[in-house]
Each structure stands twice: as C-alpha cells, then as structure tokens.
Short mmCIF file of C-alpha atoms and ligand atoms in Angstrom, two decimals:
data_model
loop_
_atom_site.label_atom_id
_atom_site.label_comp_id
_atom_site.label_asym_id
_atom_site.label_seq_id
_atom_site.Cartn_x
_atom_site.Cartn_y
_atom_site.Cartn_z
CA MET T 282 14.59 -12.80 -9.86
CA ILE T 283 16.34 -9.90 -11.03
CA GLY T 284 19.42 -9.22 -9.46
CA LEU T 285 20.41 -5.85 -8.44
CA ILE T 286 22.79 -5.43 -11.56
CA LYS T 287 23.65 -2.29 -11.91
CA GLY T 288 22.57 -1.00 -15.51
CA PRO T 289 25.41 -0.48 -18.44
CA SER T 290 27.94 2.07 -17.53
CA THR T 291 26.94 4.27 -20.88
CA HIS T 292 23.12 4.40 -19.94
CA LYS T 293 21.41 7.60 -20.64
CA GLY T 294 20.06 7.53 -17.07
CA TYR T 295 17.02 6.20 -18.21
CA SER T 296 15.00 3.26 -19.64
CA GLU T 297 15.76 3.14 -23.33
CA ASP T 298 12.93 0.87 -24.21
CA ASN T 299 9.22 1.99 -23.99
CA SER T 300 9.27 0.92 -20.07
CA LEU T 301 10.04 2.03 -16.83
CA MET T 302 13.19 0.81 -16.18
CA ASP T 303 15.46 1.73 -12.69
CA SER T 304 19.33 1.58 -12.59
CA PHE T 305 19.24 -1.94 -11.06
CA GLY T 306 17.03 -3.30 -14.60
CA ARG T 307 14.28 -3.20 -11.99
CA ARG T 308 10.85 -2.71 -14.11
CA ALA T 309 7.58 -1.34 -12.84
CA SER T 310 4.22 -2.55 -13.86
CA LYS T 311 2.22 -1.92 -10.40
CA LEU T 312 1.23 1.79 -9.61
CA ARG T 313 -0.03 3.08 -6.34
CA ILE T 314 -1.86 6.18 -6.00
CA SER T 315 -2.63 8.40 -2.96
CA VAL T 316 -5.68 10.06 -4.04
CA THR T 317 -5.67 12.15 -0.73
CA ASP T 318 -3.32 12.65 2.62
CA ARG T 319 -6.49 13.55 4.62
CA CYS T 320 -8.13 10.81 6.63
CA ASN T 321 -11.12 10.10 8.88
CA PHE T 322 -8.43 7.79 11.43
CA ARG T 323 -5.68 9.12 13.42
CA CYS T 324 -3.86 5.16 14.00
CA ASP T 325 -0.97 5.57 16.26
CA PHE T 326 1.52 3.61 13.91
CA CYS T 327 0.66 6.40 10.78
CA MET T 328 -0.89 9.86 11.84
CA PRO T 329 0.16 12.57 13.80
CA LEU T 330 -2.95 13.96 15.92
CA ASN T 331 -3.16 17.14 14.54
CA PRO T 332 -1.83 16.74 10.94
CA VAL T 333 -1.43 19.49 8.68
CA TRP T 334 -3.09 18.63 5.20
CA LEU T 335 -2.03 19.47 1.72
CA PRO T 336 -3.81 22.39 0.70
CA HIS T 337 -6.89 21.41 -1.70
CA SER T 338 -5.10 23.47 -4.52
CA GLU T 339 -2.12 21.07 -4.25
CA ILE T 340 -4.12 17.74 -4.57
CA LEU T 341 -4.34 16.32 -8.53
CA THR T 342 -7.58 16.36 -9.60
CA TYR T 343 -9.18 12.87 -11.53
CA GLU T 344 -8.45 14.06 -14.66
CA GLU T 345 -4.62 14.76 -14.08
CA ILE T 346 -4.81 11.71 -12.35
CA THR T 347 -6.07 9.64 -15.12
CA ARG T 348 -3.75 11.60 -17.61
CA ILE T 349 -1.01 10.22 -15.62
CA THR T 350 -2.18 6.93 -15.25
CA LYS T 351 -2.50 6.55 -18.98
CA ILE T 352 1.30 7.84 -19.51
CA LEU T 353 2.23 5.17 -17.26
CA VAL T 354 0.08 2.26 -18.91
CA ASN T 355 1.95 3.34 -21.85
CA LEU T 356 5.27 2.40 -19.88
CA GLY T 357 4.18 -1.04 -18.79
CA ILE T 358 1.83 -0.19 -15.75
CA ARG T 359 -0.98 -2.92 -15.33
CA LYS T 360 -2.43 -2.91 -11.80
CA VAL T 361 -3.52 0.08 -9.78
CA ARG T 362 -4.08 0.33 -6.52
CA LEU T 363 -5.69 3.00 -4.95
CA SER T 364 -4.77 4.45 -1.28
CA GLY T 365 -4.55 7.38 0.77
CA GLY T 366 -4.62 8.83 3.51
CA GLU T 367 -8.24 7.38 3.58
CA PRO T 368 -9.24 7.08 -0.39
CA LEU T 369 -12.95 7.13 0.59
CA VAL T 370 -12.58 10.32 2.17
CA ARG T 371 -11.93 11.49 -1.63
CA LYS T 372 -15.24 12.74 -2.72
CA ASP T 373 -16.98 10.34 -5.45
CA LEU T 374 -13.69 8.11 -5.69
CA GLU T 375 -16.19 6.01 -8.03
CA ILE T 376 -15.52 8.82 -10.64
CA LEU T 377 -11.73 8.14 -10.50
CA VAL T 378 -12.51 4.11 -10.60
CA ASN T 379 -14.54 4.69 -13.50
CA MET T 380 -12.40 6.88 -15.54
CA LEU T 381 -9.13 4.59 -15.08
CA ASN T 382 -11.23 1.25 -15.10
CA LYS T 383 -11.71 3.21 -19.47
CA ILE T 384 -7.90 2.39 -19.75
CA TYR T 385 -8.16 -1.09 -21.66
CA GLU T 386 -4.68 -2.13 -20.22
CA ILE T 387 -5.24 -2.15 -16.96
CA GLU T 388 -5.67 -5.45 -15.53
CA SER T 389 -6.79 -4.70 -12.02
CA ILE T 390 -7.97 -1.79 -9.91
CA SER T 391 -7.85 -2.32 -6.53
CA MET T 392 -7.86 -0.12 -3.02
CA THR T 393 -6.63 -0.18 0.47
CA THR T 394 -8.84 1.13 3.02
CA ASN T 395 -10.00 1.81 6.87
CA GLY T 396 -13.16 0.46 5.63
CA ALA T 397 -15.52 3.16 7.54
CA LEU T 398 -16.97 3.91 4.55
CA LEU T 399 -17.23 0.95 2.74
CA GLU T 400 -20.44 0.08 3.61
CA GLU T 401 -21.94 2.58 2.29
CA LYS T 402 -19.50 2.98 -0.60
CA ALA T 403 -18.73 -0.97 -1.86
CA ARG T 404 -21.34 -1.13 -4.50
CA VAL T 405 -21.05 1.76 -6.37
CA LEU T 406 -16.99 1.08 -6.29
CA LYS T 407 -17.91 -2.46 -7.40
CA ASP T 408 -20.25 -1.31 -10.10
CA ASN T 409 -17.35 1.38 -11.45
CA GLY T 410 -14.91 -1.33 -11.86
CA LEU T 411 -13.25 -1.65 -8.84
CA LYS T 412 -12.05 -5.77 -8.46
CA SER T 413 -10.53 -6.10 -4.75
CA VAL T 414 -10.39 -4.17 -1.13
CA THR T 415 -7.97 -4.43 1.13
CA ILE T 416 -9.30 -3.75 4.69
CA SER T 417 -6.83 -2.36 7.46
CA LEU T 418 -8.05 -4.16 10.59
CA HIS T 419 -5.45 -4.05 13.82
CA SER T 420 -7.61 -5.40 16.40
CA LEU T 421 -10.51 -7.70 17.02
CA LYS T 422 -10.97 -6.17 20.31
CA PRO T 423 -13.27 -2.97 19.83
CA GLU T 424 -12.15 -1.07 22.68
CA LEU T 425 -8.35 -1.53 21.48
CA TYR T 426 -9.26 -1.15 18.10
CA ASP T 427 -10.53 2.65 19.01
CA SER T 428 -7.48 2.99 21.05
CA ILE T 429 -5.07 2.09 17.82
CA THR T 430 -7.13 4.07 15.38
CA ARG T 431 -8.01 6.95 17.83
CA THR T 432 -11.90 6.33 16.74
CA LYS T 433 -15.23 6.48 18.50
CA ASN T 434 -17.38 3.17 18.04
CA MET T 435 -15.53 2.22 14.32
CA PHE T 436 -15.13 -1.31 14.60
CA TYR T 437 -18.78 -2.97 14.07
CA LYS T 438 -18.99 -0.05 11.48
CA VAL T 439 -15.80 -1.21 9.74
CA LEU T 440 -17.28 -4.99 9.96
CA ARG T 441 -19.98 -4.23 8.33
CA GLY T 442 -18.51 -2.58 5.51
CA ILE T 443 -16.10 -5.80 5.24
CA GLU T 444 -19.64 -7.72 5.07
CA GLU T 445 -20.95 -5.19 2.23
CA ALA T 446 -17.50 -5.88 0.12
CA LYS T 447 -17.73 -9.13 -0.05
CA ARG T 448 -21.66 -9.27 -0.49
CA VAL T 449 -21.42 -7.28 -3.74
CA GLY T 450 -18.22 -9.52 -5.11
CA LEU T 451 -15.66 -7.48 -4.24
CA LYS T 452 -12.12 -9.44 -3.60
CA VAL T 453 -11.44 -9.03 -0.12
CA LYS T 454 -8.39 -8.89 2.27
CA ILE T 455 -7.26 -7.99 5.37
CA ASN T 456 -4.03 -5.93 6.52
CA CYS T 457 -3.02 -5.93 9.99
CA VAL T 458 -0.19 -4.07 11.68
CA VAL T 459 1.38 -6.03 14.42
CA THR T 460 2.98 -3.90 17.31
CA ARG T 461 4.70 -6.00 20.16
CA ASN T 462 2.67 -5.77 23.58
CA CYS T 463 -0.39 -4.16 21.54
CA ASN T 464 -2.22 -6.43 19.41
CA ASP T 465 0.67 -9.28 18.81
CA ASN T 466 -1.60 -11.43 21.56
CA GLU T 467 -4.42 -11.18 18.58
CA VAL T 468 -2.53 -12.96 15.84
CA LEU T 469 -4.12 -16.22 16.53
CA ASP T 470 -7.35 -14.72 16.51
CA PHE T 471 -6.99 -13.33 13.28
CA ALA T 472 -5.25 -16.39 11.80
CA LYS T 473 -8.76 -18.07 12.92
CA LEU T 474 -10.78 -15.16 11.40
CA ALA T 475 -8.48 -16.52 8.32
CA TYR T 476 -9.41 -19.89 8.61
CA GLU T 477 -12.76 -19.67 9.43
CA GLY T 478 -14.24 -16.87 7.51
CA ASN T 479 -12.35 -17.76 4.78
CA ILE T 480 -10.29 -14.83 4.03
CA ASN T 481 -6.96 -13.81 3.34
CA VAL T 482 -5.39 -12.19 6.35
CA ARG T 483 -1.83 -10.38 6.17
CA PHE T 484 0.41 -9.52 8.78
CA ILE T 485 2.17 -6.41 8.17
CA GLU T 486 5.70 -5.54 10.32
CA TYR T 487 5.59 -2.12 12.05
CA MET T 488 7.74 0.02 9.70
CA PRO T 489 9.44 3.12 10.94
CA PHE T 490 6.98 5.35 8.82
CA ASP T 491 4.46 6.85 11.80
CA GLY T 492 3.46 10.21 12.09
CA ASN T 493 4.09 10.44 16.12
CA LYS T 494 7.50 9.29 15.91
CA LEU T 495 6.69 5.90 18.49
CA TRP T 496 8.37 3.71 16.08
CA ASP T 497 11.24 1.56 17.56
CA ILE T 498 12.74 -1.67 16.38
CA GLU T 499 11.61 -3.43 19.71
CA LYS T 500 7.73 -2.76 19.13
CA VAL T 501 8.76 -4.82 15.70
CA VAL T 502 7.43 -8.16 15.96
CA SER T 503 8.95 -10.25 13.04
CA GLY T 504 7.02 -12.22 10.50
CA ASP T 505 9.05 -15.28 10.87
CA GLU T 506 7.66 -14.84 14.99
CA ILE T 507 4.36 -14.16 13.80
CA LEU T 508 4.29 -17.41 11.59
CA GLU T 509 5.58 -19.21 14.06
CA ARG T 510 2.74 -18.37 16.61
CA ILE T 511 0.15 -19.29 13.84
CA LYS T 512 1.71 -22.62 12.83
CA SER T 513 1.71 -24.12 16.07
CA HIS T 514 -2.45 -24.12 15.62
CA TYR T 515 -2.77 -24.04 11.68
CA PRO T 516 -0.88 -26.10 9.60
CA LEU T 517 0.32 -24.33 6.47
CA VAL T 518 1.18 -24.86 3.01
CA LYS T 519 3.58 -21.97 1.61
CA LEU T 520 2.66 -20.99 -1.65
CA PRO T 521 5.02 -19.80 -4.33
CA ARG T 522 6.06 -16.19 -4.26
CA GLU T 523 4.52 -14.12 -7.01
CA HIS T 524 6.93 -11.83 -8.91
CA GLY T 525 7.35 -8.45 -7.20
CA SER T 526 5.05 -9.85 -3.90
CA THR T 527 5.58 -8.05 -0.97
CA ALA T 528 4.07 -10.86 1.19
CA GLU T 529 4.77 -14.35 1.98
CA ASN T 530 1.75 -16.29 1.14
CA TYR T 531 0.52 -19.32 2.94
CA ALA T 532 -2.55 -21.36 2.52
CA PHE T 533 -4.13 -23.41 4.97
CA LYS T 534 -3.48 -26.99 5.00
CA ASP T 535 -7.16 -28.40 5.38
CA GLY T 536 -10.01 -27.25 4.12
CA SER T 537 -10.17 -23.40 4.60
CA LYS T 538 -10.34 -20.86 1.71
CA GLY T 539 -8.83 -18.69 3.68
CA GLY T 540 -5.13 -17.51 3.84
CA ILE T 541 -2.31 -15.84 5.65
CA GLY T 542 0.13 -13.34 4.07
CA ILE T 543 3.32 -12.26 5.91
CA ILE T 544 4.70 -8.62 5.31
CA SER T 545 8.10 -8.74 6.36
CA SER T 546 8.77 -5.31 5.52
CA ILE T 547 11.43 -4.74 7.67
CA THR T 548 13.29 -8.04 8.70
CA LYS T 549 12.95 -9.66 5.28
CA PRO T 550 12.63 -6.86 2.53
CA PHE T 551 11.73 -8.04 -0.93
CA CYS T 552 13.42 -5.13 -2.97
CA LYS T 553 15.50 -7.28 -5.50
CA ASP T 554 12.41 -7.44 -7.87
CA CYS T 555 10.44 -4.69 -6.59
CA ASP T 556 7.58 -3.72 -9.09
CA ARG T 557 6.03 -0.46 -7.82
CA ILE T 558 6.03 3.22 -8.77
CA ARG T 559 4.24 5.26 -6.21
CA LEU T 560 1.98 8.35 -7.18
CA LYS T 561 1.25 11.24 -4.29
CA ALA T 562 -1.71 13.17 -3.86
CA ASP T 563 -0.11 16.06 -4.54
CA GLY T 564 2.06 14.59 -8.06
CA LYS T 565 4.72 13.77 -6.75
CA ILE T 566 6.52 10.60 -8.14
CA VAL T 567 8.07 8.65 -5.21
CA PRO T 568 10.38 5.19 -6.74
CA CYS T 569 11.07 3.93 -3.08
CA LEU T 570 8.91 3.82 -0.23
CA PHE T 571 12.03 3.28 1.89
CA SER T 572 14.04 6.53 0.39
CA ASN T 573 13.34 10.24 0.63
CA ASP T 574 13.46 10.97 -3.03
CA GLU T 575 10.86 12.07 -4.66
CA TYR T 576 10.10 13.83 -8.21
CA ASP T 577 6.99 16.61 -8.59
CA LEU T 578 5.32 16.06 -12.00
CA LYS T 579 3.00 19.13 -10.96
CA PRO T 580 4.64 22.00 -12.31
CA LEU T 581 5.10 20.11 -15.85
CA LEU T 582 1.41 18.88 -15.65
CA ARG T 583 0.06 22.05 -14.76
CA GLY T 584 2.61 23.60 -17.24
CA GLY T 585 1.49 22.80 -20.21
CA ALA T 586 3.92 19.70 -20.59
CA SER T 587 3.13 17.22 -23.60
CA ASP T 588 2.72 13.57 -22.72
CA GLU T 589 6.13 12.70 -24.07
CA GLU T 590 7.65 14.86 -21.96
CA ILE T 591 6.02 13.78 -18.80
CA ALA T 592 6.63 10.36 -19.86
CA GLN T 593 10.57 11.23 -20.04
CA PHE T 594 10.40 12.88 -16.60
CA ILE T 595 9.11 9.55 -15.04
CA LYS T 596 11.60 7.05 -17.15
CA GLU T 597 14.28 9.70 -15.48
CA SER T 598 12.96 9.75 -12.20
CA PHE T 599 12.30 5.92 -12.01
CA TRP T 600 15.62 5.08 -12.92
CA LYS T 601 17.22 6.53 -10.02
CA LYS T 602 15.14 4.05 -7.58
CA SER T 603 16.99 3.07 -5.17
CA GLU T 604 18.58 0.06 -4.52
CA GLY T 605 15.91 -0.85 -1.16
CA VAL T 606 16.25 -2.04 2.29
CA GLU T 607 18.72 -4.48 2.55
CA ALA T 608 21.61 -1.89 0.69
CA MET T 609 20.29 0.66 3.25
CA ILE T 610 20.62 -1.69 6.09
CA LYS T 611 24.26 -2.94 4.65
CA LYS T 612 25.50 0.80 4.19
CA ASN T 613 24.41 1.93 7.95
CA LEU T 614 21.66 4.21 6.56
CA VAL T 615 19.14 5.15 9.36
CA LEU T 616 15.58 3.64 8.08
CA LYS T 617 13.33 5.83 10.85
CA HIS T 618 10.66 8.04 9.91
CA ILE T 619 11.28 8.82 6.59
CA ARG T 620 7.86 9.78 5.86
CA SER T 621 4.63 9.09 7.52
CA MET T 622 2.52 6.14 5.78
CA TYR T 623 -0.86 8.50 5.38
CA THR T 624 1.54 10.98 2.73
CA ILE T 625 1.98 8.27 0.78
CA GLY T 626 -0.24 5.19 0.88
CA GLY T 627 1.72 2.01 2.00
N1 LIG Z 162 -6.01 4.48 5.11
C1 LIG Z 162 -6.26 3.54 4.40
C2 LIG Z 162 -5.87 2.28 5.40
O1 LIG Z 162 -5.67 2.26 6.68
O2 LIG Z 162 -5.86 1.12 4.94
C3 LIG Z 162 -4.85 3.20 3.24
C4 LIG Z 162 -3.49 4.01 3.69
S1 LIG Z 162 -2.56 3.50 5.26
C5 LIG Z 162 -1.43 4.58 5.04
C6 LIG Z 162 -2.11 1.43 3.75
C7 LIG Z 162 -1.72 0.84 4.86
O3 LIG Z 162 -0.61 1.26 5.48
C8 LIG Z 162 -2.43 0.23 6.07
O4 LIG Z 162 -2.76 -1.21 5.68
C9 LIG Z 162 -1.72 0.65 7.33
O5 LIG Z 162 -2.21 -0.22 8.17
C10 LIG Z 162 -0.63 0.48 7.03
N2 LIG Z 162 0.43 1.24 7.47
C11 LIG Z 162 0.30 2.96 8.10
N3 LIG Z 162 1.34 3.07 8.80
C12 LIG Z 162 2.30 1.77 8.95
C13 LIG Z 162 3.20 1.48 9.60
N4 LIG Z 162 3.94 2.58 10.40
N5 LIG Z 162 3.73 0.67 9.55
C14 LIG Z 162 3.31 -0.82 8.68
N6 LIG Z 162 2.24 -0.50 8.15
C15 LIG Z 162 1.44 0.79 8.51
FE1 LIG Z 163 -5.59 6.92 8.04
FE2 LIG Z 163 -4.99 4.71 7.17
FE3 LIG Z 163 -2.73 6.04 8.53
FE4 LIG Z 163 -4.73 4.74 9.97
S1 LIG Z 163 -3.28 3.54 8.34
S2 LIG Z 163 -4.47 6.83 10.02
S3 LIG Z 163 -6.45 4.69 8.35
S4 LIG Z 163 -4.36 6.83 6.24
#
C-alpha cells in the first residue's frame, strides 16, 4: 500500500511522468464520470426536494466526455464508471458507452444506477460495451423503498431491471445505504438476498453528502455493526482487499456465489491508496470526494486548448488532491455537507 508520504519538496506541482499522481504519491487508474446531475428520484440522503439543475449548455457533450476520457487514458486511467444524478435519464447513454468502448486501453465500463430505467436499457447498454452495473436498492419493503427514494410504485420496476440486467449478462451488484432507524433492520434481509440470490450486496455507510442536510452522525450505522449482524447468521470469509477498493469484501463460507461488501467511508475510509478521479457533468475535475476542491476544465475544453494543455491542467489539478478523510478528522476539519451526492455521482 502506498503511504501518505509527501512528494519531494522540489516537485513541480504535477507528476513529471505520463501519469496522474498526487503530492502523496497516489496514482489514479479509475475514472468516475457523472453524465448528468438530473435524476428521476429524490432519495432523502442525496437529493433536495426541489433541486436546481445545471443548464443544458453547461453539461458536457458525449464528444467532450470522450475527448477528456481519452486524455485521461493516456495518463493511466483503465476503468470507467458512469454515474450521475441518474445516468439513465441522460438520452441515449448507450451512444456514450459505445464511444468509450472504442478506447482500446479501457478495461471495463460500469455504471451505478437507481435501476428505474434498466429494464428498458440493459440490453442496448450491454450490446454497446457496458460490463457491469451497480443498482442502488435501499429497502426490500416496497413502501419504505418509495419513502426513501420519494417515488411511487418503483420497487417492482427496479427488481425487474435487476433481473433484466442479469438476463442480458451484465455483472450485477446491489448498493444499499444503511441509515439508523430507517432501513437498518433490513441488513439480514439484504444478506439473505445476497446468499440466496447469488448476488453481491454492498452496504454503504451514510455519508454527509445529502442535499437535505439531514445527515447526523447518530444516523450512521458503522460497517462493523453491519458486519456483526450479518456474521451472526451467515459465516463469512474475508477476501483480500483489492488495491484502491473502497469496500471490504466477504464471501459466504458455504456454497452461495453471492458476496457482501462493506463500504465504511466514514468509520474506516480507505484514502491511503485511493486511485480515483472524478469528472462532474459540467466538466469540473474532482480529485477527492471529501474535499470541496474542483477544477473547471470547460473553459479549456471549449476555448480551443490542445490535448496537451488539457492533460497538463488535469495533472496539476490532481497533484493537489486532498490527503483524505483520516487526515481531515485528525485536523478536526468538518466533513459535513461538502456537496450533495447527486452533483458528483458517489
Ligand atoms: N442515481 C444513481 C444511484 O442512485 O445509484 C447513481 C448516482 S448516486 C449519487 C451514487 C451512489 O451514491 C448510490 O449508490 C447512492 O445510493 C449513493 N449515495 C447517495 N447519497 C449518499 C449518502 N449521503 N451517503 C452514502 N451514499 C450515498
Ligand atoms: Fe437520484 Fe441516485 Fe441521488 Fe437517489 S441516490 S436521488 S437515485 S442520484
């Protein structure tokens, strides 16, 4: 694991080789692209009831996203995840998947979605190169699901989307944000879904990135607590952690091909070997989810800059990536309400 060792004091403020490296020596190999800030849901831990959307003219075109991705691939990016807002509300997303899939060096294109439009879109996305999909599902009780997502009668539609994604051969995972006194009594039900459905369920700690300012430390159910509850019913085997992974992954001891992931972003963050860079829908580069710092690429992109100039701007931006959550906590920096999750894509 790469330690948080400051780069040499003589550094130029960017990686001097052809990679994306920050001042702590961490290199980026994964890109998360938010293709829109818009969403057809209003999950209470994410979205304000009356969001103000970015104007269409501010949103990057598929050509602009592809150009930036190619530049990033030349700097070492190998995996791309599409997110939002809700990525499937962006028209013809498969066109973007197809364009990205033509970039030879990209090893995988995946997507995080609320699943509402997946039933219709899974096949065409798969045909254009999508490899895997993570569907957010926060309750197995239809009424509670509607209340958390502030939608009506979407639960069964999302389940059909999950089935369709599996049917067309996409790799499928489930994301569940656990909130105290809301859905935390469903942890075992989700574990059962993982076990019996041979599916990977990832439990995420509630992060202070909600558009409603409802977050409170009391509402966070720690990854350890979630794990203990699951282990009391299902013996688990811990899997080796992949470099840069935000999840601790577990397999079931007996038989099931399903799995459990625990994402303890608040109580046990993995910032020391973070290998991500994020691109917002309006062309801002975000080196760290937990920092307000963002760097606007659009003036360069739309102002005639060369690929080399854009690459240099991204390298300089990424160099300034913040140390991460552990360091912020040590310095007593407040983590609360940095930005709403829908503006960045998780
Ligand atoms: N709309 C898509 C979805 O819901 O999957 C993609 C975007 S969403 C912002 C990405 C992920 O962030 C989802 O899994 C969502 O549940 C998660 N998320 C949103 N707000 C969160 C919060 N305050 N804490 C933890 N996870 C959150
Ligand atoms: Fe929309 Fe996803 Fe945020 Fe829910 S978590 S409001 S689905 S962007």
